[in-house]
PDB file of C-alpha atoms in Angstrom:
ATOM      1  CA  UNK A   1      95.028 -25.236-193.117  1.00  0.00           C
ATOM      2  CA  UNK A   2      93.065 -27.594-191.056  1.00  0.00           C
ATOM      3  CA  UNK A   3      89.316 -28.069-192.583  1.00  0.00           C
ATOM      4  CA  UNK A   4      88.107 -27.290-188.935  1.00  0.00           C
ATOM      5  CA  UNK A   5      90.127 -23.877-189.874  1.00  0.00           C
ATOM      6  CA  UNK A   6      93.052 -24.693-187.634  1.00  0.00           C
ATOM      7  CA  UNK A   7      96.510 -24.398-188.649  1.00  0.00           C
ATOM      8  CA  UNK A   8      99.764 -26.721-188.185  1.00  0.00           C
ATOM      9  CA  UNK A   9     102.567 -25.717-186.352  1.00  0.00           C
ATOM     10  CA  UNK A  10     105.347 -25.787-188.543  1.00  0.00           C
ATOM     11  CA  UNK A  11     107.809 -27.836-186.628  1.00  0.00           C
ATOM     12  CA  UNK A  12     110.976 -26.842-186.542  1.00  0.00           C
ATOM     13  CA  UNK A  13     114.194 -29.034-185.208  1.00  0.00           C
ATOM     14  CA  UNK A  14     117.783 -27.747-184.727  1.00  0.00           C
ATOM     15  CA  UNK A  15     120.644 -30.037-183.296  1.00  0.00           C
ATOM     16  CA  UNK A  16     121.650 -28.908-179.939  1.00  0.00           C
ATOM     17  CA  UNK A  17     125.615 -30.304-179.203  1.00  0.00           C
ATOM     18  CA  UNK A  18     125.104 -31.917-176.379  1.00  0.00           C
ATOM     19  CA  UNK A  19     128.170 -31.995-173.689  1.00  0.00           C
ATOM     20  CA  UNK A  20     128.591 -32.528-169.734  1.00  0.00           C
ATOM     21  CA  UNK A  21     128.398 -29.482-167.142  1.00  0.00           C
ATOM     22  CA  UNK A  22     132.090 -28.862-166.344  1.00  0.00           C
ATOM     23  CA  UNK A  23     130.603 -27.556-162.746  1.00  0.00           C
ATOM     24  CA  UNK A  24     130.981 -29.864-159.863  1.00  0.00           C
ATOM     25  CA  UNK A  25     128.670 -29.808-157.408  1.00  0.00           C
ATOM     26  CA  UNK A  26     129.840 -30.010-153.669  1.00  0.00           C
ATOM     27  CA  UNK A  27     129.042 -33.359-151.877  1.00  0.00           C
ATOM     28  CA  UNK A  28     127.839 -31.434-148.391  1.00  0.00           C
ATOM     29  CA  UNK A  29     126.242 -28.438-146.732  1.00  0.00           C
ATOM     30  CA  UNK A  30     128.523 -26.172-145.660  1.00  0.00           C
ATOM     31  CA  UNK A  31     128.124 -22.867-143.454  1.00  0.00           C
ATOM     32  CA  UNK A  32     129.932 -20.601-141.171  1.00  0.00           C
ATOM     33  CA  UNK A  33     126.975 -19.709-138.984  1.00  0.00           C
ATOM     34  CA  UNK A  34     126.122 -22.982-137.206  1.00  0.00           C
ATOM     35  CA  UNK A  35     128.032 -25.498-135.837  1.00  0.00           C
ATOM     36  CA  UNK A  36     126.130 -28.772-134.273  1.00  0.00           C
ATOM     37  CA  UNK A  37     128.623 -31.153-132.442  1.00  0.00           C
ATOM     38  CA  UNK A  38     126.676 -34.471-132.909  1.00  0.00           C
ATOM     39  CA  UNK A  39     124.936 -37.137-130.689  1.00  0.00           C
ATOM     40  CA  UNK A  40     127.379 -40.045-129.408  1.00  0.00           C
ATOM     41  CA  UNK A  41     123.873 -42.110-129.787  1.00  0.00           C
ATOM     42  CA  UNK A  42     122.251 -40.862-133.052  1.00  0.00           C
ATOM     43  CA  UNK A  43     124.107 -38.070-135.184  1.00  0.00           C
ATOM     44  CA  UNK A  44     121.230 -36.393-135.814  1.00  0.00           C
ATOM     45  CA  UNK A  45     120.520 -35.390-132.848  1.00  0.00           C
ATOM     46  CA  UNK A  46     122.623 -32.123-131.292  1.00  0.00           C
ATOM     47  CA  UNK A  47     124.676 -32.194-128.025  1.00  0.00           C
ATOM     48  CA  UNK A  48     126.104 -28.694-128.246  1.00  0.00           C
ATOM     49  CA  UNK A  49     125.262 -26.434-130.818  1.00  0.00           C
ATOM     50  CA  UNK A  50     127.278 -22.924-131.641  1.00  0.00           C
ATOM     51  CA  UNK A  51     126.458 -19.559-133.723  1.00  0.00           C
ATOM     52  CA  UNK A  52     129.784 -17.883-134.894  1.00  0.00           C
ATOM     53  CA  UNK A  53     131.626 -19.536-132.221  1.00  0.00           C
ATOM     54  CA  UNK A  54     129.428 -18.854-129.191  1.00  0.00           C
ATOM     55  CA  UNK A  55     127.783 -21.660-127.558  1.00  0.00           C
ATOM     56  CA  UNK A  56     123.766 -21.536-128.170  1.00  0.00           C
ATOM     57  CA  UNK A  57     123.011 -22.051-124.503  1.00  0.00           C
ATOM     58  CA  UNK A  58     124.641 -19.553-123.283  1.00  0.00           C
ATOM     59  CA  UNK A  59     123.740 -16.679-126.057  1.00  0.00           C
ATOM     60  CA  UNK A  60     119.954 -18.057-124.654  1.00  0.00           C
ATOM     61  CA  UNK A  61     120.693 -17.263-121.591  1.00  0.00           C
ATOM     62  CA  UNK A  62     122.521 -14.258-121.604  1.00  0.00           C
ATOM     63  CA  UNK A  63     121.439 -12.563-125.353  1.00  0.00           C
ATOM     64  CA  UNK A  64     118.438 -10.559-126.657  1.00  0.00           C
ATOM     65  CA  UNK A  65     116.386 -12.035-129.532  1.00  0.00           C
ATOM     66  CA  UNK A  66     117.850  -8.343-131.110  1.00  0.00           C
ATOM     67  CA  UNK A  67     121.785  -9.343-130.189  1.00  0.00           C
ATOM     68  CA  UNK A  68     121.561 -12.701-132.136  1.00  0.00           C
ATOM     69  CA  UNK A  69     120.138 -11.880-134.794  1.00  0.00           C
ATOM     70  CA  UNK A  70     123.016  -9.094-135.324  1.00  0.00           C
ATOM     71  CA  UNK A  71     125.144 -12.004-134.630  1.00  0.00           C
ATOM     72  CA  UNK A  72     123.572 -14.277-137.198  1.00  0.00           C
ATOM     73  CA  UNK A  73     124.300 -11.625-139.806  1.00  0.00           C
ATOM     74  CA  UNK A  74     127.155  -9.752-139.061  1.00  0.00           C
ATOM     75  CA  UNK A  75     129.102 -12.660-137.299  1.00  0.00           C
ATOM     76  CA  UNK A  76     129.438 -10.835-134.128  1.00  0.00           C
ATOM     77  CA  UNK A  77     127.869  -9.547-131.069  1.00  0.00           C
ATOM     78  CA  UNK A  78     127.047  -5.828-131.379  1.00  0.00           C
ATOM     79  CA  UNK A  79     128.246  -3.245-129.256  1.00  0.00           C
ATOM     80  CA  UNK A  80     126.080  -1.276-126.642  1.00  0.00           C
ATOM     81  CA  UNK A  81     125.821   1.784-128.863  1.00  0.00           C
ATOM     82  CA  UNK A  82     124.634  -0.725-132.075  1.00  0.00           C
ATOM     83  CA  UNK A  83     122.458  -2.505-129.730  1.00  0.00           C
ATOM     84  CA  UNK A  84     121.006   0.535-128.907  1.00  0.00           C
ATOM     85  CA  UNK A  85     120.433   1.710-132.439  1.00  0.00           C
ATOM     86  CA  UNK A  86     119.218  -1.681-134.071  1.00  0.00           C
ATOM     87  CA  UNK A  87     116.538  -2.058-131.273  1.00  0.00           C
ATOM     88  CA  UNK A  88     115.520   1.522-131.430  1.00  0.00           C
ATOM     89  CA  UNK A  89     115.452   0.699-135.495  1.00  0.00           C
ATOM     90  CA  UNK A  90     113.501  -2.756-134.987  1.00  0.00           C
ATOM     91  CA  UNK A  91     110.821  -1.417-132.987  1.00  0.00           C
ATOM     92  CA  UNK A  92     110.575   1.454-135.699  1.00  0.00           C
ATOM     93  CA  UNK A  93     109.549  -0.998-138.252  1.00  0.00           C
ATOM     94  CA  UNK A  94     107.609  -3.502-136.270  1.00  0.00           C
ATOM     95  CA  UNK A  95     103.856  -2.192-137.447  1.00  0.00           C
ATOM     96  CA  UNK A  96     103.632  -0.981-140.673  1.00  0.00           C
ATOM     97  CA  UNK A  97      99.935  -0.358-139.883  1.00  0.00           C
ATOM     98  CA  UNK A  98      96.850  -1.004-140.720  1.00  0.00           C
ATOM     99  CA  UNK A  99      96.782   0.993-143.794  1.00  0.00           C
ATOM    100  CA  UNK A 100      99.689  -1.031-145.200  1.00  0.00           C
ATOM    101  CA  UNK A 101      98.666  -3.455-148.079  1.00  0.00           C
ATOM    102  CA  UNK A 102     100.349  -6.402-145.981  1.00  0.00           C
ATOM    103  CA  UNK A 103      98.850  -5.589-142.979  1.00  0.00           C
ATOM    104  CA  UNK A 104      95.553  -5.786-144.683  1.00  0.00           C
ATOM    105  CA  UNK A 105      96.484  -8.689-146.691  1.00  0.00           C
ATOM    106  CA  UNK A 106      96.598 -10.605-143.052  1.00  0.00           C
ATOM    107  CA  UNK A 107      93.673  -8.830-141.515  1.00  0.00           C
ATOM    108  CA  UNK A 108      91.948  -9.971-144.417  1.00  0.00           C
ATOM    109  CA  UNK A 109      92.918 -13.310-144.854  1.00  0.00           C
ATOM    110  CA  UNK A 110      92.364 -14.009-140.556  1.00  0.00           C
ATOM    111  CA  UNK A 111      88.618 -13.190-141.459  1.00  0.00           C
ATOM    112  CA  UNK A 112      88.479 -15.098-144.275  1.00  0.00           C
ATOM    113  CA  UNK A 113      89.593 -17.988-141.796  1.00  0.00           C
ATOM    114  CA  UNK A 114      92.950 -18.926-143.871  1.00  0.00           C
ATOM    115  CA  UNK A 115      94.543 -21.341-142.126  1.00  0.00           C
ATOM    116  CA  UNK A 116      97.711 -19.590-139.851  1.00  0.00           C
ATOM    117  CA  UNK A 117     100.578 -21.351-141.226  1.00  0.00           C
ATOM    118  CA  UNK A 118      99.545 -19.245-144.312  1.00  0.00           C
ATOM    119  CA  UNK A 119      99.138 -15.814-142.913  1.00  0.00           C
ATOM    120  CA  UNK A 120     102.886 -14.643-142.593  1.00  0.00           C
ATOM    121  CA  UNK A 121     103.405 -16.172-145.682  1.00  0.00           C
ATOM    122  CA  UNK A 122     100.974 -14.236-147.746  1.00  0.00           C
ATOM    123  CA  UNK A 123     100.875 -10.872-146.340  1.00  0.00           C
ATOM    124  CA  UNK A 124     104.860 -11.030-146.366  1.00  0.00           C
ATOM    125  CA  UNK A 125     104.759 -11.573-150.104  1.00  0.00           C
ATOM    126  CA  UNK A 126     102.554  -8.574-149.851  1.00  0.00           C
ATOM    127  CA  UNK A 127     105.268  -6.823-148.178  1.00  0.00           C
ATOM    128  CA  UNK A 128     107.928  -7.728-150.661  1.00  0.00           C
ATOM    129  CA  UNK A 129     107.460  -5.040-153.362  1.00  0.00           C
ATOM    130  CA  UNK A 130     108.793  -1.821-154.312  1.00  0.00           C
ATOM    131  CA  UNK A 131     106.354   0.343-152.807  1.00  0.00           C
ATOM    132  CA  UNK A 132     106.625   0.659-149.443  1.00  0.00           C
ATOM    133  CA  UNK A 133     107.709  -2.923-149.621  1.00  0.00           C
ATOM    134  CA  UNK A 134     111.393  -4.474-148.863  1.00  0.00           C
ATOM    135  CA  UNK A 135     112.382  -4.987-151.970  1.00  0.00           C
ATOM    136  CA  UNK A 136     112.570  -1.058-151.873  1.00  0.00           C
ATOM    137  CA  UNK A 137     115.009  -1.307-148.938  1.00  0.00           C
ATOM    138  CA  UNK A 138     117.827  -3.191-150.768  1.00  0.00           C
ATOM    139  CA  UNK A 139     117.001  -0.630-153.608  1.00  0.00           C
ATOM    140  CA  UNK A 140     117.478   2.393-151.222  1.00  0.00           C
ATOM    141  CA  UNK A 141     120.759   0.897-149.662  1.00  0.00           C
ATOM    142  CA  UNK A 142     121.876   0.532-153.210  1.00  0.00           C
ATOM    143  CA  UNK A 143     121.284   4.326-154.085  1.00  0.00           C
ATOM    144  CA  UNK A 144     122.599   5.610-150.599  1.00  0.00           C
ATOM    145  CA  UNK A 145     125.597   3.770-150.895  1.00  0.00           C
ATOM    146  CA  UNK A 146     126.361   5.035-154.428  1.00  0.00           C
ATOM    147  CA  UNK A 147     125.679   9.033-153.679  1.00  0.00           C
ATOM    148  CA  UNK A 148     126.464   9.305-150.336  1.00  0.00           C
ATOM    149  CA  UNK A 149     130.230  10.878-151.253  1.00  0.00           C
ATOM    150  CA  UNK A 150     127.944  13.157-153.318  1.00  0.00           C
ATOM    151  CA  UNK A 151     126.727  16.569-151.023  1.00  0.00           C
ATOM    152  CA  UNK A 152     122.801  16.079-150.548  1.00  0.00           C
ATOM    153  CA  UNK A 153     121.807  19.008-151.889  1.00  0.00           C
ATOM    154  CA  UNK A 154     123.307  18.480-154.991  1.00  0.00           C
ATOM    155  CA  UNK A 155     121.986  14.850-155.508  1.00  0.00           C
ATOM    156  CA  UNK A 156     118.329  16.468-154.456  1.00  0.00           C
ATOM    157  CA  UNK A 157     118.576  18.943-156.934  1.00  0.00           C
ATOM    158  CA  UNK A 158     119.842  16.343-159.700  1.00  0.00           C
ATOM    159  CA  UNK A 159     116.970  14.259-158.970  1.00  0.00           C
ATOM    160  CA  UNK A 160     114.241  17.100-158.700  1.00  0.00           C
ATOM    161  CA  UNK A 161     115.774  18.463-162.269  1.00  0.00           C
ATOM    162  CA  UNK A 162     115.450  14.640-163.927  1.00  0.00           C
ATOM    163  CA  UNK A 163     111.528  14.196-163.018  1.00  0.00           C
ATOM    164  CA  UNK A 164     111.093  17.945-164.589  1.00  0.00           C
ATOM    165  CA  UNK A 165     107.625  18.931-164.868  1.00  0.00           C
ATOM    166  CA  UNK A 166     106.224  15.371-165.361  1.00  0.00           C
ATOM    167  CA  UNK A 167     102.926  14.845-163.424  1.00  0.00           C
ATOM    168  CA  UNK A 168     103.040  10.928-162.674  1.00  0.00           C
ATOM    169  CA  UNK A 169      99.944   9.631-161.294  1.00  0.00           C
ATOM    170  CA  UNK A 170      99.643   9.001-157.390  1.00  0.00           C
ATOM    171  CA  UNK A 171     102.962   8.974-154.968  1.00  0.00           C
ATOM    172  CA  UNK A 172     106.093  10.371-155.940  1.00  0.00           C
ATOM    173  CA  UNK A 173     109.511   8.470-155.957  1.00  0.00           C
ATOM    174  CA  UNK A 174     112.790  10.840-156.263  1.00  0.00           C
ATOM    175  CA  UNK A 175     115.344   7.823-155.507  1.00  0.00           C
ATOM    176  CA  UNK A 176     113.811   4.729-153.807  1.00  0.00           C
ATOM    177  CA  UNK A 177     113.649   5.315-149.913  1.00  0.00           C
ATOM    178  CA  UNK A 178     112.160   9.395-151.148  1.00  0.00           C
ATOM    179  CA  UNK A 179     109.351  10.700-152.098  1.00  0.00           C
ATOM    180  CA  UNK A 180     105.765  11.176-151.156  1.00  0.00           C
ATOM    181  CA  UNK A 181     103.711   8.742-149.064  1.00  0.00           C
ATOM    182  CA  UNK A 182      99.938   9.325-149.934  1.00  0.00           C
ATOM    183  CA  UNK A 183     100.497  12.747-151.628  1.00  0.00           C
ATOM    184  CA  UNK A 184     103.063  14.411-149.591  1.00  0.00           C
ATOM    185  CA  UNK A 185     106.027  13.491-147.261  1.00  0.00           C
ATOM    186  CA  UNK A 186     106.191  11.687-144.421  1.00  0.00           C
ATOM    187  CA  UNK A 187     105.992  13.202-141.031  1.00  0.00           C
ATOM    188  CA  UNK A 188     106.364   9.886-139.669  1.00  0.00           C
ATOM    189  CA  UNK A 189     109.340   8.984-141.450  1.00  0.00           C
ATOM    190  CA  UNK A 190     110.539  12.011-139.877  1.00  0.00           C
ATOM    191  CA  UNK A 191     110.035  11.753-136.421  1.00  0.00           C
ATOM    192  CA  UNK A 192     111.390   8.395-136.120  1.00  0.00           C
ATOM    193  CA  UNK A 193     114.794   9.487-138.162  1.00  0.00           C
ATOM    194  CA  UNK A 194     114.959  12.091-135.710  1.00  0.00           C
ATOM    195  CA  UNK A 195     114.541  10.037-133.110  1.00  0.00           C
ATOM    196  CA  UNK A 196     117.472   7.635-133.988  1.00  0.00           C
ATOM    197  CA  UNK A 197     119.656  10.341-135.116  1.00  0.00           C
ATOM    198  CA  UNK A 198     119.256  11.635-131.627  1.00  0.00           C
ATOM    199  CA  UNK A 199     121.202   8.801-130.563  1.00  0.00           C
ATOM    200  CA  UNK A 200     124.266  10.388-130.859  1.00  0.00           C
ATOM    201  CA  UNK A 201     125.705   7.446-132.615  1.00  0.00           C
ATOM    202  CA  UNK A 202     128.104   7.322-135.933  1.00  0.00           C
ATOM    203  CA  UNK A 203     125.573   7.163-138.357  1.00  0.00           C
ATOM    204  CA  UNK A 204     126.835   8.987-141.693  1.00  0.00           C
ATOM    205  CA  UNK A 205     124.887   7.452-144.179  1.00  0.00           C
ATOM    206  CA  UNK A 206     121.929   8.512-142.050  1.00  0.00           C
ATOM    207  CA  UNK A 207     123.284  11.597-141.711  1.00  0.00           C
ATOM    208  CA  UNK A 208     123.310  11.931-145.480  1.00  0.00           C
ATOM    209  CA  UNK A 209     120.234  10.950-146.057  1.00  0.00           C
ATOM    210  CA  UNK A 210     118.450  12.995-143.648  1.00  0.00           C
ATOM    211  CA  UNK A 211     120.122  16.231-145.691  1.00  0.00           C
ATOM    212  CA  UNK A 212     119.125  14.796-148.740  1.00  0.00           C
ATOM    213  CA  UNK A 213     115.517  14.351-147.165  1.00  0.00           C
ATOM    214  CA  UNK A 214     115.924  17.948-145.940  1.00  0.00           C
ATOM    215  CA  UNK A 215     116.580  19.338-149.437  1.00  0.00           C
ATOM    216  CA  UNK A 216     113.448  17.369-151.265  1.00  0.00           C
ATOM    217  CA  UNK A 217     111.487  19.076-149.160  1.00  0.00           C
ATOM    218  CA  UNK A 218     110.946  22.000-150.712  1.00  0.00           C
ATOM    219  CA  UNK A 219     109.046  19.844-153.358  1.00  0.00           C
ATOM    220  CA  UNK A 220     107.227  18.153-150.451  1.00  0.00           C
ATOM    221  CA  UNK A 221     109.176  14.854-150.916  1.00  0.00           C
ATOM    222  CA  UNK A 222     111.220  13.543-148.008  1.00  0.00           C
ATOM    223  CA  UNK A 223     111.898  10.441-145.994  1.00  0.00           C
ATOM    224  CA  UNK A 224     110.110   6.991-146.649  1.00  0.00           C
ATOM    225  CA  UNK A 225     110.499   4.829-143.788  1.00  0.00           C
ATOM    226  CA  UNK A 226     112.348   2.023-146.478  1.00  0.00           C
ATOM    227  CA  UNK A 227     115.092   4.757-146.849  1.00  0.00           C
ATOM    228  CA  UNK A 228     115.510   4.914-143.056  1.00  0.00           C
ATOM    229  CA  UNK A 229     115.737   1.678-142.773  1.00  0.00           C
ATOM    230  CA  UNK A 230     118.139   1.289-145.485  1.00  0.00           C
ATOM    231  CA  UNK A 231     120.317   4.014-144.385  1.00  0.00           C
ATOM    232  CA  UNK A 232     120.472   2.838-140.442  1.00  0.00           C
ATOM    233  CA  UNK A 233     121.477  -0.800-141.595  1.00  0.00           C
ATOM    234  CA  UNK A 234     124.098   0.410-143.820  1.00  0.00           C
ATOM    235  CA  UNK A 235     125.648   2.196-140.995  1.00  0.00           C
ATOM    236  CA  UNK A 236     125.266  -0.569-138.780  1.00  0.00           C
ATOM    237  CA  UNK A 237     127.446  -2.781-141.484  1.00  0.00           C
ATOM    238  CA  UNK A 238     124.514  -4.967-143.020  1.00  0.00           C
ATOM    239  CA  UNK A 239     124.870  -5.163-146.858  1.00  0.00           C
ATOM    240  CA  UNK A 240     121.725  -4.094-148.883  1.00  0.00           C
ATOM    241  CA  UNK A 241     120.590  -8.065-149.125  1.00  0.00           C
ATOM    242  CA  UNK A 242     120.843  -8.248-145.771  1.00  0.00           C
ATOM    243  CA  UNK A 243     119.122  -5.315-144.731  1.00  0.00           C
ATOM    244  CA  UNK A 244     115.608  -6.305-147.335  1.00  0.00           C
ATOM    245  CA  UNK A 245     115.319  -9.754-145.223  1.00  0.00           C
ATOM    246  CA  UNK A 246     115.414  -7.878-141.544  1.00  0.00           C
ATOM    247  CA  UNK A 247     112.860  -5.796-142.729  1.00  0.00           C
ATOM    248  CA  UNK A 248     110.848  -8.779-143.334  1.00  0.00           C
ATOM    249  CA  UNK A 249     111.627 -10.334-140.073  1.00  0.00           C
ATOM    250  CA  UNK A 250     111.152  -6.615-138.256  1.00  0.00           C
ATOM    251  CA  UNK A 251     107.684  -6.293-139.305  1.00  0.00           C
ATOM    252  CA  UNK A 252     106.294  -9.244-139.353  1.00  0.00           C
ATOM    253  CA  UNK A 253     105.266  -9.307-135.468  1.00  0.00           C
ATOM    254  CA  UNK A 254     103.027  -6.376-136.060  1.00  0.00           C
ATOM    255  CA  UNK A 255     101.498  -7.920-139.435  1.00  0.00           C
ATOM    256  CA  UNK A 256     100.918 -11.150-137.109  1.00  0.00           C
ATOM    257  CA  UNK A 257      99.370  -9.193-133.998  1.00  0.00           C
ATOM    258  CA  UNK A 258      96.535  -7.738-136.611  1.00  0.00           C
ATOM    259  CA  UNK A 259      95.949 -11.222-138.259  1.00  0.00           C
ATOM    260  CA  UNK A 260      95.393 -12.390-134.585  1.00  0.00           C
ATOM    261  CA  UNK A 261      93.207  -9.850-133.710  1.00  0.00           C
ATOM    262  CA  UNK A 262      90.738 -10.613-136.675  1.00  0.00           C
ATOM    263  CA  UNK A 263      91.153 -14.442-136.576  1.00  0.00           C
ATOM    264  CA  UNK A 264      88.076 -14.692-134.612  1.00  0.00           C
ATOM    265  CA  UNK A 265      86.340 -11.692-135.809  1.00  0.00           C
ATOM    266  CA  UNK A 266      83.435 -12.684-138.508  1.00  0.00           C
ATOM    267  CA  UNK A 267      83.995 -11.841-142.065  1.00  0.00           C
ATOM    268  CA  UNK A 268      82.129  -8.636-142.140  1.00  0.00           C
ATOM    269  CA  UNK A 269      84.616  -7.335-140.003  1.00  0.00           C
ATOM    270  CA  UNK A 270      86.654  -6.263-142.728  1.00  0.00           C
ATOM    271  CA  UNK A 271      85.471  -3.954-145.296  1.00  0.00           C
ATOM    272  CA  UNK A 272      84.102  -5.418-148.774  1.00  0.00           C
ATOM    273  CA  UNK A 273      83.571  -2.673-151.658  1.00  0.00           C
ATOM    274  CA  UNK A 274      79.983  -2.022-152.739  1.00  0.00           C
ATOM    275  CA  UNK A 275      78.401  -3.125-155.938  1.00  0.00           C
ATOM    276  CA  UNK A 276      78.378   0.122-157.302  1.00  0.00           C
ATOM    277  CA  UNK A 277      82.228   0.337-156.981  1.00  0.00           C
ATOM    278  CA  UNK A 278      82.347  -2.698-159.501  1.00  0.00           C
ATOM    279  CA  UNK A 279      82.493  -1.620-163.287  1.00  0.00           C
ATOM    280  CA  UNK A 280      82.552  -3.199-166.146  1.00  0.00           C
ATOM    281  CA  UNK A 281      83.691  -1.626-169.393  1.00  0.00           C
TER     282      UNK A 281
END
C-alpha cells in the first residue's frame, strides 16, 4: 500500500498471438439504389442520375414524395391501392403530439434557442426508444410476424396468462405494439386502425392484429399506434428494419412544425417544474 493509502494496480500481461484479418475489405461503394452517370467535365458532378432504374427527373416530375420513398425501399413503384394505404399510414404517424417525449424534447429545445440543425436530431433520439418510440416498431413487426399463423385469441390469452396477477408500475405492455397508453388502451390507436382497415385493402397481418387487439381488451389493453404501424408496413412488404426508420422519417414533420412554433417563443413558454417538485433524499 501506498503511504498516501493508495494501492498499486497489480499489472498483469498476457501474450496476445498476433495475426492479419483474413477479411478483405472492398475497394468501392457499391449500391443498388442510385445510379449517377458522371460529368464529361468533372466526375463529380451528375448528368443523369437514376433510383432503381427510373430516371430522377422524371420520378420529380411525375412522383409523390410518398411514391419514392416506397421506391427507395422496396425497389419499386407502389401500386394505387399501396399508395393509398402508405399515405393514409404516413399521415397517421406524422404528429405524435405534444404530449410525446420527442415532441417536447423539440418544443423544449426551440425555447431554449438550440441551434436548428440540432432539433431533429435530438428529439428523434428521443423518439428512438421502446416506449412509444421506433425502436418498438421493429420490435412489434418482429412479434407480429412470428404469431400471426397463431389465432389472436389464443396468443391474447397466452400473453394475458404470462403477466398473471403482477401489478407493474405505470403502462402496460402485453407484446410490444399492445398494451395500455397512459393507464388504459388507446382509442386513438383505434380509430386510425379502423380507418385503414376500411380501406378494403389485403392487409392480413393487420387483420391479425386488430383481433388480437380485440381480445386484450377485455383487460383494457389494445392497440399502440407502434403496433399499427408495424403491422401496416409488414403488409405493405417493408421488413421490420425498414419499417423503425419510416417511422422516424413519418413523424418527424410534426416534431419539426412544434419546434418551429416555439423557436421564437421566450423560454417561459414552456413549462419548468416548481421548486417544491425538486427533492433531495
Amino acid at each position: 500500500m501506498h503511504k498516501d493509502g493508495y494501492i498499486g494496480e497489480k499489472r498483469m500481461t498476457k501474450k496476445v498471438a498476433e495475426q492479419r484479418r483474413s477479411i478483405k475489405f472492398c475497394e468501392k461503394v457499391s449500391t443498388a439504389i442510385w445510379k449517377e452517370t458522371p460529368n464529361a467535365d468533372n466526375p463529380y458532378h451528375v448528368d443523369e442520375a437514376r433510383c432503381h432504374g427510373y430516371e430522377h427527373l422524371a420520378l420529380a416530375n411525375n412522383k409523390s414524395f410518398s411514391e419514392v420513398l416506397f421506391l427507395l425501399f422496396r425497389r419499386e413503384l407502389p401500386s394505387p391501392e399501396q399508395l393509398k394505404v402508405f399515405d393514409t399510414l404516413l399521415v397517421s404517424v406524422i404528429h405524435p403530439g405534444p404530449r410525446h417525449a420527442a415532441t417536447r424534447a423539440a418544443m423544449n429545445a426551440a425555447v431554449s434557442k438550440t441551434t436548428v440543425s440540432h432539433i431533429l436530431p435530438v428529439s428523434l433520439s428521443v423518439m428512438s426508444g421502446e416506449w412509444q418510440g421506433s425502436h418498438e416498431i421493429s420490435l412489434a413487426a418482429g412479434f407480429i410476424r412470428k404469431n400471426r399463423w397463431t389465432p389472436a385469441e389464443e396468443v391474447a390469452a397466452q400473453r394475458l396468462e404470462d403477466m398473471g396477477d403482477s401489478v407493474a408500475e405505470g403502462d402496460i405492455t402485453v407484446a410490444p405494439g399492445f398494451g395500455t397508453v397512459f393507464g388504459t388502451a388507446d382509442p386513438y390507436a383505434r380509430k386510425l386502425a379502423e380507418n385503414i382497415l376500411a380501406l378494403n385493402a389485403e392487409l392480413p397481418r393487420t387483420a391479425w392484429a386488430s383481433e388480437l387487439s380485440d381480445a386484450l381488451s377485455k383487460a383494457d389493453c389494445g392497440w399502440r399506434i407502434s403496433g399499427l404501424f408495424a403491422a401496416v408496413m409488414l403488409d405493405l412488404g417493408f421488413n421490420p428494419y425498414q419499417a423503425e426508420l419510416i417511422y422516424q422519417i413519418a413523424s418527424a414533420p410534426g416534431i419539426a412544425a412544434q419546434a418551429s412554433e416555439k423557436a421564437s417563443r421566450p423560454l417561459t413558454d414552456m413549462p419548468f417544474l416548481a421548486d417544491e417538485n425538486y427533492v433531495i433524499e
